[in-house]
Tab-separated table of C-alpha atoms in Angstrom:
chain	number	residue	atom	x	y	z
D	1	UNK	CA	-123.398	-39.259	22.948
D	2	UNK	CA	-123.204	-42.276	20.447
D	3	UNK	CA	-120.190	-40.877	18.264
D	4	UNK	CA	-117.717	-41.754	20.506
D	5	UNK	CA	-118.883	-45.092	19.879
D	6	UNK	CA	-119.577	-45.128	16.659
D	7	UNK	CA	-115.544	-43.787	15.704
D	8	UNK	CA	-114.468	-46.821	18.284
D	9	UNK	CA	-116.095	-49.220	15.988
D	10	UNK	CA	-114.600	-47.188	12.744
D	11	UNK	CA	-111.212	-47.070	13.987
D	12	UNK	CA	-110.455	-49.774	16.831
D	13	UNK	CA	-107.153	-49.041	17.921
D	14	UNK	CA	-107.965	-50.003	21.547
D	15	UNK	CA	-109.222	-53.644	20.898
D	16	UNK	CA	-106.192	-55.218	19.845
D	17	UNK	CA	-104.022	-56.429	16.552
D	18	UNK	CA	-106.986	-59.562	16.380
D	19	UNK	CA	-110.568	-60.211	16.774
D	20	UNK	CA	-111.103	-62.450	19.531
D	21	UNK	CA	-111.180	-65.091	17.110
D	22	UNK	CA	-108.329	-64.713	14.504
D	23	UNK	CA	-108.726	-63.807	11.025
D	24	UNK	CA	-107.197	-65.905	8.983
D	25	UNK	CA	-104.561	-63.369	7.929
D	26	UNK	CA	-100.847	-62.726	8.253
D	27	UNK	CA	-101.290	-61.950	11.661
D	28	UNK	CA	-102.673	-65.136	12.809
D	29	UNK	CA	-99.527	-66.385	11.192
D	30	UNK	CA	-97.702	-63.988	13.087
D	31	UNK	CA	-99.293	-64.540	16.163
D	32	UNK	CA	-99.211	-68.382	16.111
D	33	UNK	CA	-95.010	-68.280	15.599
D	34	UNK	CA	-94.873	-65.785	18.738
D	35	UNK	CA	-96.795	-68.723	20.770
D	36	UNK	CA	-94.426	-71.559	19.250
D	37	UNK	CA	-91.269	-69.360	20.127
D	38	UNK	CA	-92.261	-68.849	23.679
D	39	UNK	CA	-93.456	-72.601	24.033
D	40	UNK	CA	-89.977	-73.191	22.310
D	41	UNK	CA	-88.144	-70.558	24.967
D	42	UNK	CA	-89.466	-72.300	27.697
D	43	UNK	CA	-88.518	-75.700	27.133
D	44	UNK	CA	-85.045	-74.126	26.243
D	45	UNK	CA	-85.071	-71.847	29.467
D	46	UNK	CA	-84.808	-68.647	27.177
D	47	UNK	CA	-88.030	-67.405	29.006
D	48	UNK	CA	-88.547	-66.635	32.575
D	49	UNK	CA	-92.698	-68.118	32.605
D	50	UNK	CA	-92.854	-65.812	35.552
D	51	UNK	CA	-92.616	-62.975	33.488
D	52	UNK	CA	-95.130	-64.311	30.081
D	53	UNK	CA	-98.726	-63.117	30.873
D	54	UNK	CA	-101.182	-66.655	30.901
D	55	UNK	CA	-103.217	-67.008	27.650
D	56	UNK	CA	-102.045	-63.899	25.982
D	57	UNK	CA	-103.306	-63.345	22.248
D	58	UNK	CA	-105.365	-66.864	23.162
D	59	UNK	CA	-108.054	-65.719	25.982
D	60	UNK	CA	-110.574	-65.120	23.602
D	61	UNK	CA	-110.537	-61.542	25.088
D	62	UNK	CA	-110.967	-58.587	22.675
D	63	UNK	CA	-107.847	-56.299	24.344
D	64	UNK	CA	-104.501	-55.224	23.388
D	65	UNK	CA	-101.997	-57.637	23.966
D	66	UNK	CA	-98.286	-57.712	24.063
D	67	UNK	CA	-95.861	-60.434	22.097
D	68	UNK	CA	-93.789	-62.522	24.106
D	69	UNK	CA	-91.104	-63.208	21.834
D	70	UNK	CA	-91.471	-61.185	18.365
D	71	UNK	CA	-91.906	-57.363	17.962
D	72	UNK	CA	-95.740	-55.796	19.190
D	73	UNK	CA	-97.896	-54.847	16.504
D	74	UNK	CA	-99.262	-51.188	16.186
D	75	UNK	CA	-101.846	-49.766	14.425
D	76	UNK	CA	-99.290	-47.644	12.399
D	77	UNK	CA	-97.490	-50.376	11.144
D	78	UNK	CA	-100.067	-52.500	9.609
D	79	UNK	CA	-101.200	-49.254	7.838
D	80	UNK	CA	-98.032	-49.673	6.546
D	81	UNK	CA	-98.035	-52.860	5.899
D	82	UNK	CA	-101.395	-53.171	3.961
D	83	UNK	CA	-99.991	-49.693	1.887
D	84	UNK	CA	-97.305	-51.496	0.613
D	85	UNK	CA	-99.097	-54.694	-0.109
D	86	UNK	CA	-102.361	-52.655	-2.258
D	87	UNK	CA	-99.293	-50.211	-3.942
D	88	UNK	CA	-98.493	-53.093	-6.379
D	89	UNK	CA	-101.520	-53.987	-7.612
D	90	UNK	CA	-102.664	-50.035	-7.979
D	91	UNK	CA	-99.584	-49.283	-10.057
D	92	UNK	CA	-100.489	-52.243	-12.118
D	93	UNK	CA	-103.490	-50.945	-12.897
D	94	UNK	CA	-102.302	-47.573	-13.807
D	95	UNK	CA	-99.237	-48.738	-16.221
D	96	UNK	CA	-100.960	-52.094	-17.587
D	97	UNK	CA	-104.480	-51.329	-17.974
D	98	UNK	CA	-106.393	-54.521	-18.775
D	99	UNK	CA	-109.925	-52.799	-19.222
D	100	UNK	CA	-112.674	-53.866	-16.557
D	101	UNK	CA	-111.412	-57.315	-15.949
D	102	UNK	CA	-107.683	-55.700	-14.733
D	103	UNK	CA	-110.268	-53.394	-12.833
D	104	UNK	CA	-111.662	-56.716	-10.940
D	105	UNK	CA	-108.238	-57.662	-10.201
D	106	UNK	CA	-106.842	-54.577	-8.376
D	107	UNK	CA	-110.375	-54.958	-6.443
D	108	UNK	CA	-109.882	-58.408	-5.249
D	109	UNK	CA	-105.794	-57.870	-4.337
D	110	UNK	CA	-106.804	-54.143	-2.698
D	111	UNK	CA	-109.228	-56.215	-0.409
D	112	UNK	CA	-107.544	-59.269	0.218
D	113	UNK	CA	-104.125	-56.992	1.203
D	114	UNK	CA	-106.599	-54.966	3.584
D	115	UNK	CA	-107.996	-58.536	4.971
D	116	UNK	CA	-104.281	-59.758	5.118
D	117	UNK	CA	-102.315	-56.653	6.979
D	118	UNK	CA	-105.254	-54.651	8.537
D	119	UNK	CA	-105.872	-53.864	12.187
D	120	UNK	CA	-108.676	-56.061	13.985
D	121	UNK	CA	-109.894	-57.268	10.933
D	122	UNK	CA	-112.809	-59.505	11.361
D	123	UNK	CA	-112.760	-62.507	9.634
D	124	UNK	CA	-116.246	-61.794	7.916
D	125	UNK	CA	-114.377	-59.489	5.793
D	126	UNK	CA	-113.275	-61.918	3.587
D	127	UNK	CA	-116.258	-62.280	1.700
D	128	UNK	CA	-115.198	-58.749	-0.087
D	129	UNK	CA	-112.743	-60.954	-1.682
D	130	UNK	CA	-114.346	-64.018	-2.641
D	131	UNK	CA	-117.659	-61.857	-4.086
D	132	UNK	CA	-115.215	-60.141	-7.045
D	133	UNK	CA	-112.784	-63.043	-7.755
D	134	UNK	CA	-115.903	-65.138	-8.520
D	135	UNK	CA	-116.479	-62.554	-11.321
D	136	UNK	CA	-112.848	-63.156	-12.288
D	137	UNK	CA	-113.115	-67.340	-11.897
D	138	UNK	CA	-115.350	-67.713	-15.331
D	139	UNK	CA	-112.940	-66.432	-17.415
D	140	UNK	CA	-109.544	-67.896	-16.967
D	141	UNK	CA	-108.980	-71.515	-15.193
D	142	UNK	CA	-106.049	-69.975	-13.573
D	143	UNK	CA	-108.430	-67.922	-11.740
D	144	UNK	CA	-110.654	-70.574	-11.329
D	145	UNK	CA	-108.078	-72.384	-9.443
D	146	UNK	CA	-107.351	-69.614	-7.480
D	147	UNK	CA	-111.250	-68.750	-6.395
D	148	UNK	CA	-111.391	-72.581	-5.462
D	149	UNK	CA	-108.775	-71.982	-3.230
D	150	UNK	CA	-109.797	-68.863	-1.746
D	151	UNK	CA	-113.599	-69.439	-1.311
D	152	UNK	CA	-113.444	-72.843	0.594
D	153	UNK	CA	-110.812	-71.769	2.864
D	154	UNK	CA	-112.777	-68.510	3.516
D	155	UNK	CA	-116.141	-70.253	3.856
D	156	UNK	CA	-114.975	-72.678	6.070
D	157	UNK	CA	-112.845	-70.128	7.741
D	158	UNK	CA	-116.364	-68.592	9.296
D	159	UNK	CA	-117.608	-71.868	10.760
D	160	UNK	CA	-116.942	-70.869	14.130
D	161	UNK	CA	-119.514	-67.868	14.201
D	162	UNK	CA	-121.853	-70.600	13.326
D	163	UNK	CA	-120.771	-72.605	16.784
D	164	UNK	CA	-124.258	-73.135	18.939
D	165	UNK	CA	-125.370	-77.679	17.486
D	166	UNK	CA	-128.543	-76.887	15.848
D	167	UNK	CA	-126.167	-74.819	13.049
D	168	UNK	CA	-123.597	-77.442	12.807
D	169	UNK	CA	-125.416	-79.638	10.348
D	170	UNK	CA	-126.976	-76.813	7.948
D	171	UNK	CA	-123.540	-74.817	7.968
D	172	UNK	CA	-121.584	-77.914	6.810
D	173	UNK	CA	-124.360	-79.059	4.412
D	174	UNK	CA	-124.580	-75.640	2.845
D	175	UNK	CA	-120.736	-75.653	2.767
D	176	UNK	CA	-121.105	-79.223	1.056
D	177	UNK	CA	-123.329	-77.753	-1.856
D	178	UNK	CA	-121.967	-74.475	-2.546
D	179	UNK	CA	-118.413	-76.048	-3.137
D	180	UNK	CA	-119.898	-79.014	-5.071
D	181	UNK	CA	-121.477	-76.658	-7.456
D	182	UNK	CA	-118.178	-74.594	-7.505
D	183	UNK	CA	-115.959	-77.568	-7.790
D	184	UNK	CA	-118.316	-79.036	-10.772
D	185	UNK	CA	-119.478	-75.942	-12.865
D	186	UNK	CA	-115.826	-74.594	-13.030
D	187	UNK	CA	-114.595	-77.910	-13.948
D	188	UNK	CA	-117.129	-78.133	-16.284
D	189	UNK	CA	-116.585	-74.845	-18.115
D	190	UNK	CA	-112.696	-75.337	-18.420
D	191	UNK	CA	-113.006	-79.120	-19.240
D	192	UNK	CA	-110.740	-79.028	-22.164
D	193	UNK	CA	-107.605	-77.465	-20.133
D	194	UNK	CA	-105.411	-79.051	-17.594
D	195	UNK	CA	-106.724	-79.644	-13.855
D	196	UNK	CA	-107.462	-76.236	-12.005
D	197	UNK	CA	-105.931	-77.337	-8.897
D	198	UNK	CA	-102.760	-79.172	-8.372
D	199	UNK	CA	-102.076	-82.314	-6.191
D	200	UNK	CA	-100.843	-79.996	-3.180
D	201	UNK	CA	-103.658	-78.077	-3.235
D	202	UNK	CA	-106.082	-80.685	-3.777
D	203	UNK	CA	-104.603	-82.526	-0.267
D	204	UNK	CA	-104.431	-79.146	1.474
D	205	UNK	CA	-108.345	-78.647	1.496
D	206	UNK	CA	-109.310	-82.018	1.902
D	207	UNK	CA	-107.600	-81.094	5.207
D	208	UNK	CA	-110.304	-79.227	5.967
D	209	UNK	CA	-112.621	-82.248	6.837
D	210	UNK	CA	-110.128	-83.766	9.557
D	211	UNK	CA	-109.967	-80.694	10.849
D	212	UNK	CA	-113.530	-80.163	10.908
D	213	UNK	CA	-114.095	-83.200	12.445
D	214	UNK	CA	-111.307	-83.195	15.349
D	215	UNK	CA	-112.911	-79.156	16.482
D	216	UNK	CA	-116.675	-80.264	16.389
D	217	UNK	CA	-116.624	-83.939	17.547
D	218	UNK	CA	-113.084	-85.072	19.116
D	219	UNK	CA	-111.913	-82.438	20.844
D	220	UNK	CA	-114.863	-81.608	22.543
D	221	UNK	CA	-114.373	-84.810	24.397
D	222	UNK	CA	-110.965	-84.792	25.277
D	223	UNK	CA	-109.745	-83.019	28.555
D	224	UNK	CA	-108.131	-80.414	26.808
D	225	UNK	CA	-111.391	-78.757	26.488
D	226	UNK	CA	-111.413	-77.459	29.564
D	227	UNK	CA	-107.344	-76.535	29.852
D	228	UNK	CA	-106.816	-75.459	26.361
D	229	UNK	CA	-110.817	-74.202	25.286
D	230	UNK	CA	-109.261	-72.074	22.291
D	231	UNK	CA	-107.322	-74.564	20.255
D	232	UNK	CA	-110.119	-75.290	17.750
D	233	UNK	CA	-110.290	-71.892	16.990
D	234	UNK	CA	-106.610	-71.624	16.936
D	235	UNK	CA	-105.998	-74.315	14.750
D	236	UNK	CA	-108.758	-72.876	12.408
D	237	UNK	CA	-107.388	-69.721	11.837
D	238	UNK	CA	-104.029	-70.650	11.620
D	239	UNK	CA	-104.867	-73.670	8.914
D	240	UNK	CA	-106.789	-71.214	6.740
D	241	UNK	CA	-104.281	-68.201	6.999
D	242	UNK	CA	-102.149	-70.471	4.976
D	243	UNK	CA	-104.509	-71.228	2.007
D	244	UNK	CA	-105.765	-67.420	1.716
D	245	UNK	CA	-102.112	-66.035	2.004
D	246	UNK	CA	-101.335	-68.905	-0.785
D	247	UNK	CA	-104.496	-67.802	-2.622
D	248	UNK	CA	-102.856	-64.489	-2.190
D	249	UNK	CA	-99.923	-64.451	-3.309
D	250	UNK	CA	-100.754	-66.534	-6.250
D	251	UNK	CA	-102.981	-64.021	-7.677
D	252	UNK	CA	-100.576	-61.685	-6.993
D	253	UNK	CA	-97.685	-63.001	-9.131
D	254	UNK	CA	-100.699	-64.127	-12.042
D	255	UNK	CA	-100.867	-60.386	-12.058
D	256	UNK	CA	-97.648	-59.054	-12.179
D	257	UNK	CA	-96.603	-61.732	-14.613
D	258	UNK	CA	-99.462	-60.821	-16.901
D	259	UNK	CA	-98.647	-59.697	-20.035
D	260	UNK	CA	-100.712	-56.890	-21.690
D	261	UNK	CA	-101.597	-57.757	-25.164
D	262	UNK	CA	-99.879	-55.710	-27.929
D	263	UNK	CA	-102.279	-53.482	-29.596
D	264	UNK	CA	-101.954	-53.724	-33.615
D	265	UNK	CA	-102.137	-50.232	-35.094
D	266	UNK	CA	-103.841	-49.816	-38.596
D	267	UNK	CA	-101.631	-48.952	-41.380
């Protein structure tokens, strides 16, 4: 009587595009423009507000919900989706094998395109990126840069499943060290080359502590808490979709732009 279950959980085409907090993925992406078009049709009178369903993709409910404004999501096409996105990096592996470390890289762009386009992804699941690409960080800074990237947006993108007080100081202090270490050790190992991160990037997750401290400490003491309950985990998701889709596609073009090194026959 538990396999009905059990192929629900496998294959959860009844609960909805999102988790009931949003990966940070394309879809949270996706889902935050629909909200900002129908605010936006609103204030324009494009939208009847009779007709838009109250907190819809925002509840915190794990359903299926309709867009207001862009096209609905199904299951079929983000199958699609994530196809296309993994053929690349599979057909890069085939033509322009680069032995196991080209092997690492199909991994880490295979998962990170499921994580991106898949259906109710939880947001958990993008620790099957980060564990491979820190393989891949020791070798080149480029990667380095990248795994930066990825892994503190990622880590901090799983602070709210941490959300009761007594976890707020050991998440963030275990957060503190493990990206010290990263920050230091990598920086340490590619000393002689240029920085691994750029200004832009380097602003972009020092973000992350504003942010941190407006969800934990000021919003719970505005009004808005009680109107608008989701926006912390809104603005989380939605602020670390655009560092992993970054992290994303910059692996992806260090890929494709690779060149394969000639082999030199023997006369």
């Amino acid at each position: 009587g538990q396999l009905p279950q059990v192929i629900s959980r496998l294959f959860p085409f009844k609960r909805g595009l999102c988790h009931a907090y949003w990966a940070p993925n394309f879809w949270a992406l996706y889902n935050a423009m629909d909200k900002a078009l129908t605010i936006l049709g609103l204030k324009c009178n494009f939208l009847d507000g009779t007709k838009i369903p109250k907190a819809s993709m925002t509840g915190g409910l794990v359903q299926e919900f309709q867009h207001t404004v862009l096209p609905s999501v199904t299951p079929l096409a983000t199958l699609i989706c994530t196809f296309i996105a993994i053929l690349p990096s599979v057909f890069c592996l085939w033509f322009k094998p680069q032995g196991p470390r080209g092997f690492l890289q199909c991994l880490v762009l295979c998962a990170l395109s499921s994580f991106m386009f898949g259906w109710h992804v939880h947001e958990k699941a993008i620790l099957l990126a980060i564990l491979p690409l820190s393989l891949l960080s020791i070798q080149r800074a480029k990667d380095a840069g990248i795994y930066l990237i990825l892994a503190t947006t990622g880590h901090f993108s799983l602070f709210p499943l941490l959300f009761t007080t007594p976890e707020l100081p050991i998440k963030i202090l275990l957060m503190l060290l493990f990206t010290v270490y990263s920050f230091s050790s990598l920086k340490s190992l590619f000393r002689r080359e240029k920085p691994l991160l750029n200004w832009l990037e380097t602003i972009y997750l020092i973000q992350l502590v504003p942010l941190e401290i407006f969800c934990e400490i000021i919003f719970p003491l505005t009004p808005w808490k009680q109107h608008f309950p989701f926006v912390p985990l809104l603005l989380t998701s939605v602020y670390c979709a655009l560092g992993i889709t970054y992290a994303w596609l910059k692996l992806y073009i260090s890929v494709l732009t690779e060149r394969t090194p000639v082999r030199q026959k023997a006369e």
